[in-house]
Amino acid sequence: MSIHSLRLFPRAAATFWSWLLVGAAIPSAPASMLIDNYAAGPNDRFQNGDNPDELIVSAFDLSGIGMTSNGRWATLIGPNTIIAANHYRPTGSVYFYADNNLSGLPVEVGVSSDTLRIGNTDLWLARLDEHVPAAISFFDYATTPISAPTFPFGPGSDFPYKNEPVFMTGRSPGGFAVVQDQAFGTNEISWFVEDDTSAGLGDVDAFRLDYGTNATPHESFIQSGDSGAPLLYDDGSGQLLLLAVNSYASLTGEGDPLASYASYVGNDAALIDLTVAQWAAVPEPASVLLLILAGGMVTVRSRQP
């Protein structure tokens, strides 16, 4: 868990960006996501306040957002498939909660050795040891291909989800157990970058979410430990759509927050679809045992005179 200054390059004649890798190389204590007008009620998933409907995402099922005991994020996109940031991979067990109750018991599922980095991107998939129970729901994800508009962006530089409001996920400014350290903020999608290598994470297709423009009431900026957390969109279906996972952020030359970047899943949806389907068809351990036992019974019976 770290902050890693990657490089400087000119934005304009007198301004520079510095890149911030949200989650790997240099050890540091994880920082909470910056959330404007932060309060436990509207922003913390497990705040258990007097008015749980105050949570800005209270209308949606959040059970598919999981975390490991060391604070790494895993979002469920199939009955036994999770997606995360390649540079901040979850290992061991993932803990999911069926609701937003602070006193609730989590569902613990192990991460198997079946994993897949999507091309040279910062997207990473893993198969869980077993299918999650029905109380835990997985997210649908974006499937629309996006190409980066020509820089600089003008009035005609349009792309899917441009200027759309989204929910950002990250660690809470409040004090929570690691596996319940989930907060939600908001922002609007500003830009889209394609095959971006500047953060050293591979060839990244990502949404850029500018910070400090007061675009939304709880405008947010990701920090150390937020990598892999989901970027979610209300598409009107009644469920949140997974658009991307947090990857990196940028600072101004003065070290102030500038923008968050989240790796978009839609450009790799075909491979993700295939992987989710293949892994969903893998028999669970108990099923394999039953099949073996059944096969043994057939063999024994076939030997009866």
mmCIF file of N, CA and C in Angstrom, residues 150-233:
data_model
loop_
_atom_site.group_PDB
_atom_site.id
_atom_site.type_symbol
_atom_site.label_atom_id
_atom_site.label_comp_id
_atom_site.label_asym_id
_atom_site.label_seq_id
_atom_site.Cartn_x
_atom_site.Cartn_y
_atom_site.Cartn_z
ATOM 1 N N THR A 150 -9.609 12.959 -29.669
ATOM 2 C CA THR A 150 -8.360 13.634 -30.021
ATOM 3 C C THR A 150 -8.068 14.735 -29.013
ATOM 4 N N PHE A 151 -6.828 14.817 -28.551
ATOM 5 C CA PHE A 151 -6.417 15.867 -27.621
ATOM 6 C C PHE A 151 -5.992 17.105 -28.420
ATOM 7 N N PRO A 152 -6.291 18.345 -28.018
ATOM 8 C CA PRO A 152 -7.054 18.691 -26.821
ATOM 9 C C PRO A 152 -8.550 18.482 -27.029
ATOM 10 N N PHE A 153 -9.265 18.311 -25.939
ATOM 11 C CA PHE A 153 -10.681 18.010 -26.014
ATOM 12 C C PHE A 153 -11.480 19.277 -26.285
ATOM 13 N N GLY A 154 -12.261 19.235 -27.340
ATOM 14 C CA GLY A 154 -13.104 20.360 -27.685
ATOM 15 C C GLY A 154 -14.562 20.010 -27.551
ATOM 16 N N PRO A 155 -15.452 20.913 -27.956
ATOM 17 C CA PRO A 155 -16.891 20.665 -27.830
ATOM 18 C C PRO A 155 -17.342 19.406 -28.559
ATOM 19 N N GLY A 156 -16.650 19.044 -29.648
ATOM 20 C CA GLY A 156 -17.053 17.870 -30.411
ATOM 21 C C GLY A 156 -16.414 16.581 -29.941
ATOM 22 N N SER A 157 -15.575 16.666 -28.915
ATOM 23 C CA SER A 157 -14.871 15.481 -28.427
ATOM 24 C C SER A 157 -15.769 14.711 -27.470
ATOM 25 N N ASP A 158 -16.610 13.880 -28.036
ATOM 26 C CA ASP A 158 -17.584 13.156 -27.227
ATOM 27 C C ASP A 158 -17.175 11.691 -27.109
ATOM 28 N N PHE A 159 -17.629 11.035 -26.058
ATOM 29 C CA PHE A 159 -17.401 9.608 -25.865
ATOM 30 C C PHE A 159 -18.435 9.115 -24.859
ATOM 31 N N PRO A 160 -18.737 7.817 -24.859
ATOM 32 C CA PRO A 160 -19.726 7.289 -23.916
ATOM 33 C C PRO A 160 -19.361 7.604 -22.464
ATOM 34 N N TYR A 161 -20.346 8.023 -21.703
ATOM 35 C CA TYR A 161 -20.248 8.349 -20.281
ATOM 36 C C TYR A 161 -19.582 9.695 -20.007
ATOM 37 N N LYS A 162 -19.256 10.452 -21.020
ATOM 38 C CA LYS A 162 -18.659 11.763 -20.791
ATOM 39 C C LYS A 162 -19.596 12.635 -19.962
ATOM 40 N N ASN A 163 -19.045 13.252 -18.929
ATOM 41 C CA ASN A 163 -19.763 14.156 -18.019
ATOM 42 C C ASN A 163 -20.857 13.467 -17.210
ATOM 43 N N GLU A 164 -20.898 12.140 -17.255
ATOM 44 C CA GLU A 164 -21.908 11.420 -16.478
ATOM 45 C C GLU A 164 -21.486 11.346 -15.002
ATOM 46 N N PRO A 165 -22.448 11.494 -14.072
ATOM 47 C CA PRO A 165 -22.124 11.337 -12.647
ATOM 48 C C PRO A 165 -21.906 9.871 -12.297
ATOM 49 N N VAL A 166 -20.937 9.614 -11.454
ATOM 50 C CA VAL A 166 -20.604 8.243 -11.055
ATOM 51 C C VAL A 166 -20.355 8.202 -9.549
ATOM 52 N N PHE A 167 -20.383 6.985 -9.009
ATOM 53 C CA PHE A 167 -20.038 6.764 -7.606
ATOM 54 C C PHE A 167 -18.618 6.214 -7.533
ATOM 55 N N MET A 168 -17.781 6.877 -6.738
ATOM 56 C CA MET A 168 -16.418 6.417 -6.507
ATOM 57 C C MET A 168 -16.363 5.659 -5.184
ATOM 58 N N THR A 169 -15.522 4.637 -5.133
ATOM 59 C CA THR A 169 -15.392 3.803 -3.945
ATOM 60 C C THR A 169 -13.954 3.855 -3.443
ATOM 61 N N GLY A 170 -13.793 3.918 -2.125
ATOM 62 C CA GLY A 170 -12.458 3.925 -1.546
ATOM 63 C C GLY A 170 -12.528 3.745 -0.042
ATOM 64 N N ARG A 171 -11.384 3.882 0.599
ATOM 65 C CA ARG A 171 -11.317 3.733 2.052
ATOM 66 C C ARG A 171 -11.946 4.942 2.734
ATOM 67 N N SER A 172 -12.543 4.703 3.888
ATOM 68 C CA SER A 172 -13.303 5.738 4.580
ATOM 69 C C SER A 172 -12.429 6.633 5.454
ATOM 70 N N PRO A 173 -12.752 7.925 5.535
ATOM 71 C CA PRO A 173 -12.092 8.793 6.513
ATOM 72 C C PRO A 173 -12.450 8.428 7.952
ATOM 73 N N GLY A 174 -13.521 7.638 8.148
ATOM 74 C CA GLY A 174 -13.894 7.165 9.482
ATOM 75 C C GLY A 174 -13.091 5.937 9.857
ATOM 76 N N GLY A 175 -13.241 5.476 11.101
ATOM 77 C CA GLY A 175 -12.485 4.319 11.562
ATOM 78 C C GLY A 175 -13.303 3.044 11.485
ATOM 79 N N PHE A 176 -12.886 2.102 10.635
ATOM 80 C CA PHE A 176 -13.613 0.851 10.450
ATOM 81 C C PHE A 176 -12.640 -0.316 10.411
ATOM 82 N N ALA A 177 -13.163 -1.502 10.722
ATOM 83 C CA ALA A 177 -12.381 -2.710 10.503
ATOM 84 C C ALA A 177 -12.007 -2.784 9.029
ATOM 85 N N VAL A 178 -10.861 -3.380 8.732
ATOM 86 C CA VAL A 178 -10.330 -3.353 7.365
ATOM 87 C C VAL A 178 -11.341 -3.850 6.341
ATOM 88 N N VAL A 179 -12.019 -4.956 6.628
ATOM 89 C CA VAL A 179 -12.922 -5.537 5.631
ATOM 90 C C VAL A 179 -14.235 -4.771 5.513
ATOM 91 N N GLN A 180 -14.447 -3.770 6.384
ATOM 92 C CA GLN A 180 -15.636 -2.925 6.307
ATOM 93 C C GLN A 180 -15.279 -1.478 5.988
ATOM 94 N N ASP A 181 -14.042 -1.260 5.570
ATOM 95 C CA ASP A 181 -13.551 0.100 5.329
ATOM 96 C C ASP A 181 -13.942 0.552 3.925
ATOM 97 N N GLN A 182 -15.226 0.811 3.747
ATOM 98 C CA GLN A 182 -15.760 1.148 2.427
ATOM 99 C C GLN A 182 -16.541 2.459 2.487
ATOM 100 N N ALA A 183 -16.135 3.400 1.664
ATOM 101 C CA ALA A 183 -16.824 4.685 1.579
ATOM 102 C C ALA A 183 -17.167 4.985 0.129
ATOM 103 N N PHE A 184 -18.161 5.836 -0.059
ATOM 104 C CA PHE A 184 -18.625 6.184 -1.402
ATOM 105 C C PHE A 184 -18.673 7.696 -1.559
ATOM 106 N N GLY A 185 -18.099 8.158 -2.654
ATOM 107 C CA GLY A 185 -18.175 9.554 -3.024
ATOM 108 C C GLY A 185 -18.735 9.667 -4.428
ATOM 109 N N THR A 186 -18.646 10.847 -4.989
ATOM 110 C CA THR A 186 -19.177 11.079 -6.327
ATOM 111 C C THR A 186 -18.188 11.877 -7.160
ATOM 112 N N ASN A 187 -18.416 11.880 -8.444
ATOM 113 C CA ASN A 187 -17.655 12.714 -9.364
ATOM 114 C C ASN A 187 -18.322 12.624 -10.722
ATOM 115 N N GLU A 188 -17.755 13.300 -11.699
ATOM 116 C CA GLU A 188 -18.200 13.191 -13.084
ATOM 117 C C GLU A 188 -17.024 12.773 -13.946
ATOM 118 N N ILE A 189 -17.308 11.996 -14.979
ATOM 119 C CA ILE A 189 -16.259 11.546 -15.891
ATOM 120 C C ILE A 189 -15.843 12.703 -16.786
ATOM 121 N N SER A 190 -14.571 13.045 -16.728
ATOM 122 C CA SER A 190 -14.067 14.213 -17.454
ATOM 123 C C SER A 190 -13.481 13.851 -18.811
ATOM 124 N N TRP A 191 -12.537 12.906 -18.822
ATOM 125 C CA TRP A 191 -11.825 12.534 -20.037
ATOM 126 C C TRP A 191 -11.752 11.023 -20.133
ATOM 127 N N PHE A 192 -11.289 10.565 -21.290
ATOM 128 C CA PHE A 192 -10.952 9.150 -21.477
ATOM 129 C C PHE A 192 -9.575 9.080 -22.106
ATOM 130 N N VAL A 193 -8.689 8.260 -21.529
ATOM 131 C CA VAL A 193 -7.347 8.074 -22.088
ATOM 132 C C VAL A 193 -7.212 6.637 -22.566
ATOM 133 N N GLU A 194 -6.486 6.449 -23.659
ATOM 134 C CA GLU A 194 -6.357 5.131 -24.279
ATOM 135 C C GLU A 194 -4.895 4.736 -24.377
ATOM 136 N N ASP A 195 -4.597 3.478 -24.023
ATOM 137 C CA ASP A 195 -3.224 2.955 -24.068
ATOM 138 C C ASP A 195 -2.253 3.875 -23.333
ATOM 139 N N ASP A 196 -2.665 4.346 -22.179
ATOM 140 C CA ASP A 196 -1.835 5.245 -21.381
ATOM 141 C C ASP A 196 -0.767 4.440 -20.643
ATOM 142 N N THR A 197 0.493 4.765 -20.864
ATOM 143 C CA THR A 197 1.603 4.064 -20.212
ATOM 144 C C THR A 197 2.295 4.929 -19.168
ATOM 145 N N SER A 198 1.834 6.150 -18.968
ATOM 146 C CA SER A 198 2.555 7.107 -18.131
ATOM 147 C C SER A 198 2.639 6.694 -16.666
ATOM 148 N N ALA A 199 1.691 5.894 -16.187
ATOM 149 C CA ALA A 199 1.707 5.496 -14.776
ATOM 150 C C ALA A 199 2.502 4.221 -14.533
ATOM 151 N N GLY A 200 3.043 3.621 -15.598
ATOM 152 C CA GLY A 200 3.845 2.417 -15.440
ATOM 153 C C GLY A 200 3.050 1.165 -15.131
ATOM 154 N N LEU A 201 1.767 1.157 -15.484
ATOM 155 C CA LEU A 201 0.899 0.019 -15.183
ATOM 156 C C LEU A 201 0.567 -0.807 -16.408
ATOM 157 N N GLY A 202 1.204 -0.531 -17.526
ATOM 158 C CA GLY A 202 0.884 -1.208 -18.775
ATOM 159 C C GLY A 202 0.192 -0.254 -19.727
ATOM 160 N N ASP A 203 -0.624 -0.808 -20.613
ATOM 161 C CA ASP A 203 -1.391 -0.001 -21.565
ATOM 162 C C ASP A 203 -2.806 0.148 -21.014
ATOM 163 N N VAL A 204 -3.062 1.283 -20.415
ATOM 164 C CA VAL A 204 -4.291 1.473 -19.655
ATOM 165 C C VAL A 204 -5.295 2.324 -20.428
ATOM 166 N N ASP A 205 -6.520 1.812 -20.550
ATOM 167 C CA ASP A 205 -7.652 2.601 -21.033
ATOM 168 C C ASP A 205 -8.428 3.032 -19.798
ATOM 169 N N ALA A 206 -8.547 4.333 -19.579
ATOM 170 C CA ALA A 206 -9.096 4.775 -18.296
ATOM 171 C C ALA A 206 -9.939 6.031 -18.418
ATOM 172 N N PHE A 207 -10.907 6.121 -17.507
ATOM 173 C CA PHE A 207 -11.633 7.366 -17.312
ATOM 174 C C PHE A 207 -10.818 8.264 -16.394
ATOM 175 N N ARG A 208 -10.824 9.544 -16.719
ATOM 176 C CA ARG A 208 -10.222 10.539 -15.832
ATOM 177 C C ARG A 208 -11.351 11.290 -15.131
ATOM 178 N N LEU A 209 -11.212 11.447 -13.817
ATOM 179 C CA LEU A 209 -12.211 12.144 -13.017
ATOM 180 C C LEU A 209 -11.523 13.299 -12.300
ATOM 181 N N ASP A 210 -11.735 14.500 -12.803
ATOM 182 C CA ASP A 210 -11.076 15.671 -12.233
ATOM 183 C C ASP A 210 -11.586 15.949 -10.825
ATOM 184 N N TYR A 211 -10.689 16.456 -9.992
ATOM 185 C CA TYR A 211 -11.051 16.794 -8.616
ATOM 186 C C TYR A 211 -10.905 18.298 -8.419
ATOM 187 N N GLY A 212 -11.819 18.867 -7.625
ATOM 188 C CA GLY A 212 -11.724 20.286 -7.314
ATOM 189 C C GLY A 212 -12.574 21.167 -8.189
ATOM 190 N N THR A 213 -13.403 20.556 -9.038
ATOM 191 C CA THR A 213 -14.267 21.346 -9.924
ATOM 192 C C THR A 213 -15.661 21.537 -9.338
ATOM 193 N N ASN A 214 -15.909 20.941 -8.155
ATOM 194 C CA ASN A 214 -17.217 21.034 -7.487
ATOM 195 C C ASN A 214 -18.343 20.555 -8.390
ATOM 196 N N ALA A 215 -18.063 19.491 -9.136
ATOM 197 C CA ALA A 215 -19.058 18.968 -10.073
ATOM 198 C C ALA A 215 -20.196 18.264 -9.351
ATOM 199 N N THR A 216 -19.907 17.678 -8.188
ATOM 200 C CA THR A 216 -20.913 16.910 -7.450
ATOM 201 C C THR A 216 -20.779 17.210 -5.953
ATOM 202 N N PRO A 217 -21.829 16.961 -5.165
ATOM 203 C CA PRO A 217 -21.803 17.319 -3.736
ATOM 204 C C PRO A 217 -20.736 16.602 -2.916
ATOM 205 N N HIS A 218 -20.401 15.368 -3.267
ATOM 206 C CA HIS A 218 -19.401 14.599 -2.519
ATOM 207 C C HIS A 218 -18.225 14.249 -3.431
ATOM 208 N N GLU A 219 -17.763 15.238 -4.166
ATOM 209 C CA GLU A 219 -16.679 15.017 -5.131
ATOM 210 C C GLU A 219 -15.479 14.374 -4.435
ATOM 211 N N SER A 220 -14.881 13.373 -5.107
ATOM 212 C CA SER A 220 -13.882 12.532 -4.444
ATOM 213 C C SER A 220 -12.608 12.383 -5.263
ATOM 214 N N PHE A 221 -11.548 11.949 -4.562
ATOM 215 C CA PHE A 221 -10.227 11.744 -5.155
ATOM 216 C C PHE A 221 -9.597 10.533 -4.475
ATOM 217 N N ILE A 222 -9.169 9.546 -5.269
ATOM 218 C CA ILE A 222 -8.636 8.314 -4.691
ATOM 219 C C ILE A 222 -7.218 8.501 -4.161
ATOM 220 N N GLN A 223 -6.883 7.672 -3.172
ATOM 221 C CA GLN A 223 -5.569 7.738 -2.556
ATOM 222 C C GLN A 223 -5.018 6.332 -2.330
ATOM 223 N N SER A 224 -3.935 6.264 -1.560
ATOM 224 C CA SER A 224 -3.259 4.997 -1.320
ATOM 225 C C SER A 224 -4.220 3.972 -0.735
ATOM 226 N N GLY A 225 -4.220 2.775 -1.320
ATOM 227 C CA GLY A 225 -5.084 1.707 -0.839
ATOM 228 C C GLY A 225 -6.424 1.614 -1.527
ATOM 229 N N ASP A 226 -6.724 2.545 -2.431
ATOM 230 C CA ASP A 226 -8.020 2.530 -3.130
ATOM 231 C C ASP A 226 -7.967 1.780 -4.460
ATOM 232 N N SER A 227 -6.793 1.347 -4.884
ATOM 233 C CA SER A 227 -6.675 0.647 -6.162
ATOM 234 C C SER A 227 -7.536 -0.609 -6.190
ATOM 235 N N GLY A 228 -8.236 -0.794 -7.299
ATOM 236 C CA GLY A 228 -9.085 -1.960 -7.473
ATOM 237 C C GLY A 228 -10.508 -1.752 -7.024
ATOM 238 N N ALA A 229 -10.777 -0.701 -6.264
ATOM 239 C CA ALA A 229 -12.149 -0.416 -5.848
ATOM 240 C C ALA A 229 -12.969 -0.010 -7.073
ATOM 241 N N PRO A 230 -14.257 -0.320 -7.077
ATOM 242 C CA PRO A 230 -15.055 -0.116 -8.291
ATOM 243 C C PRO A 230 -15.517 1.319 -8.513
ATOM 244 N N LEU A 231 -15.598 1.692 -9.781
ATOM 245 C CA LEU A 231 -16.256 2.925 -10.215
ATOM 246 C C LEU A 231 -17.621 2.511 -10.753
ATOM 247 N N LEU A 232 -18.684 3.030 -10.158
ATOM 248 C CA LEU A 232 -20.036 2.529 -10.407
ATOM 249 C C LEU A 232 -20.936 3.607 -10.992
ATOM 250 N N TYR A 233 -21.889 3.161 -11.811
ATOM 251 C CA TYR A 233 -22.747 4.084 -12.560
ATOM 252 C C TYR A 233 -24.201 3.647 -12.450
#
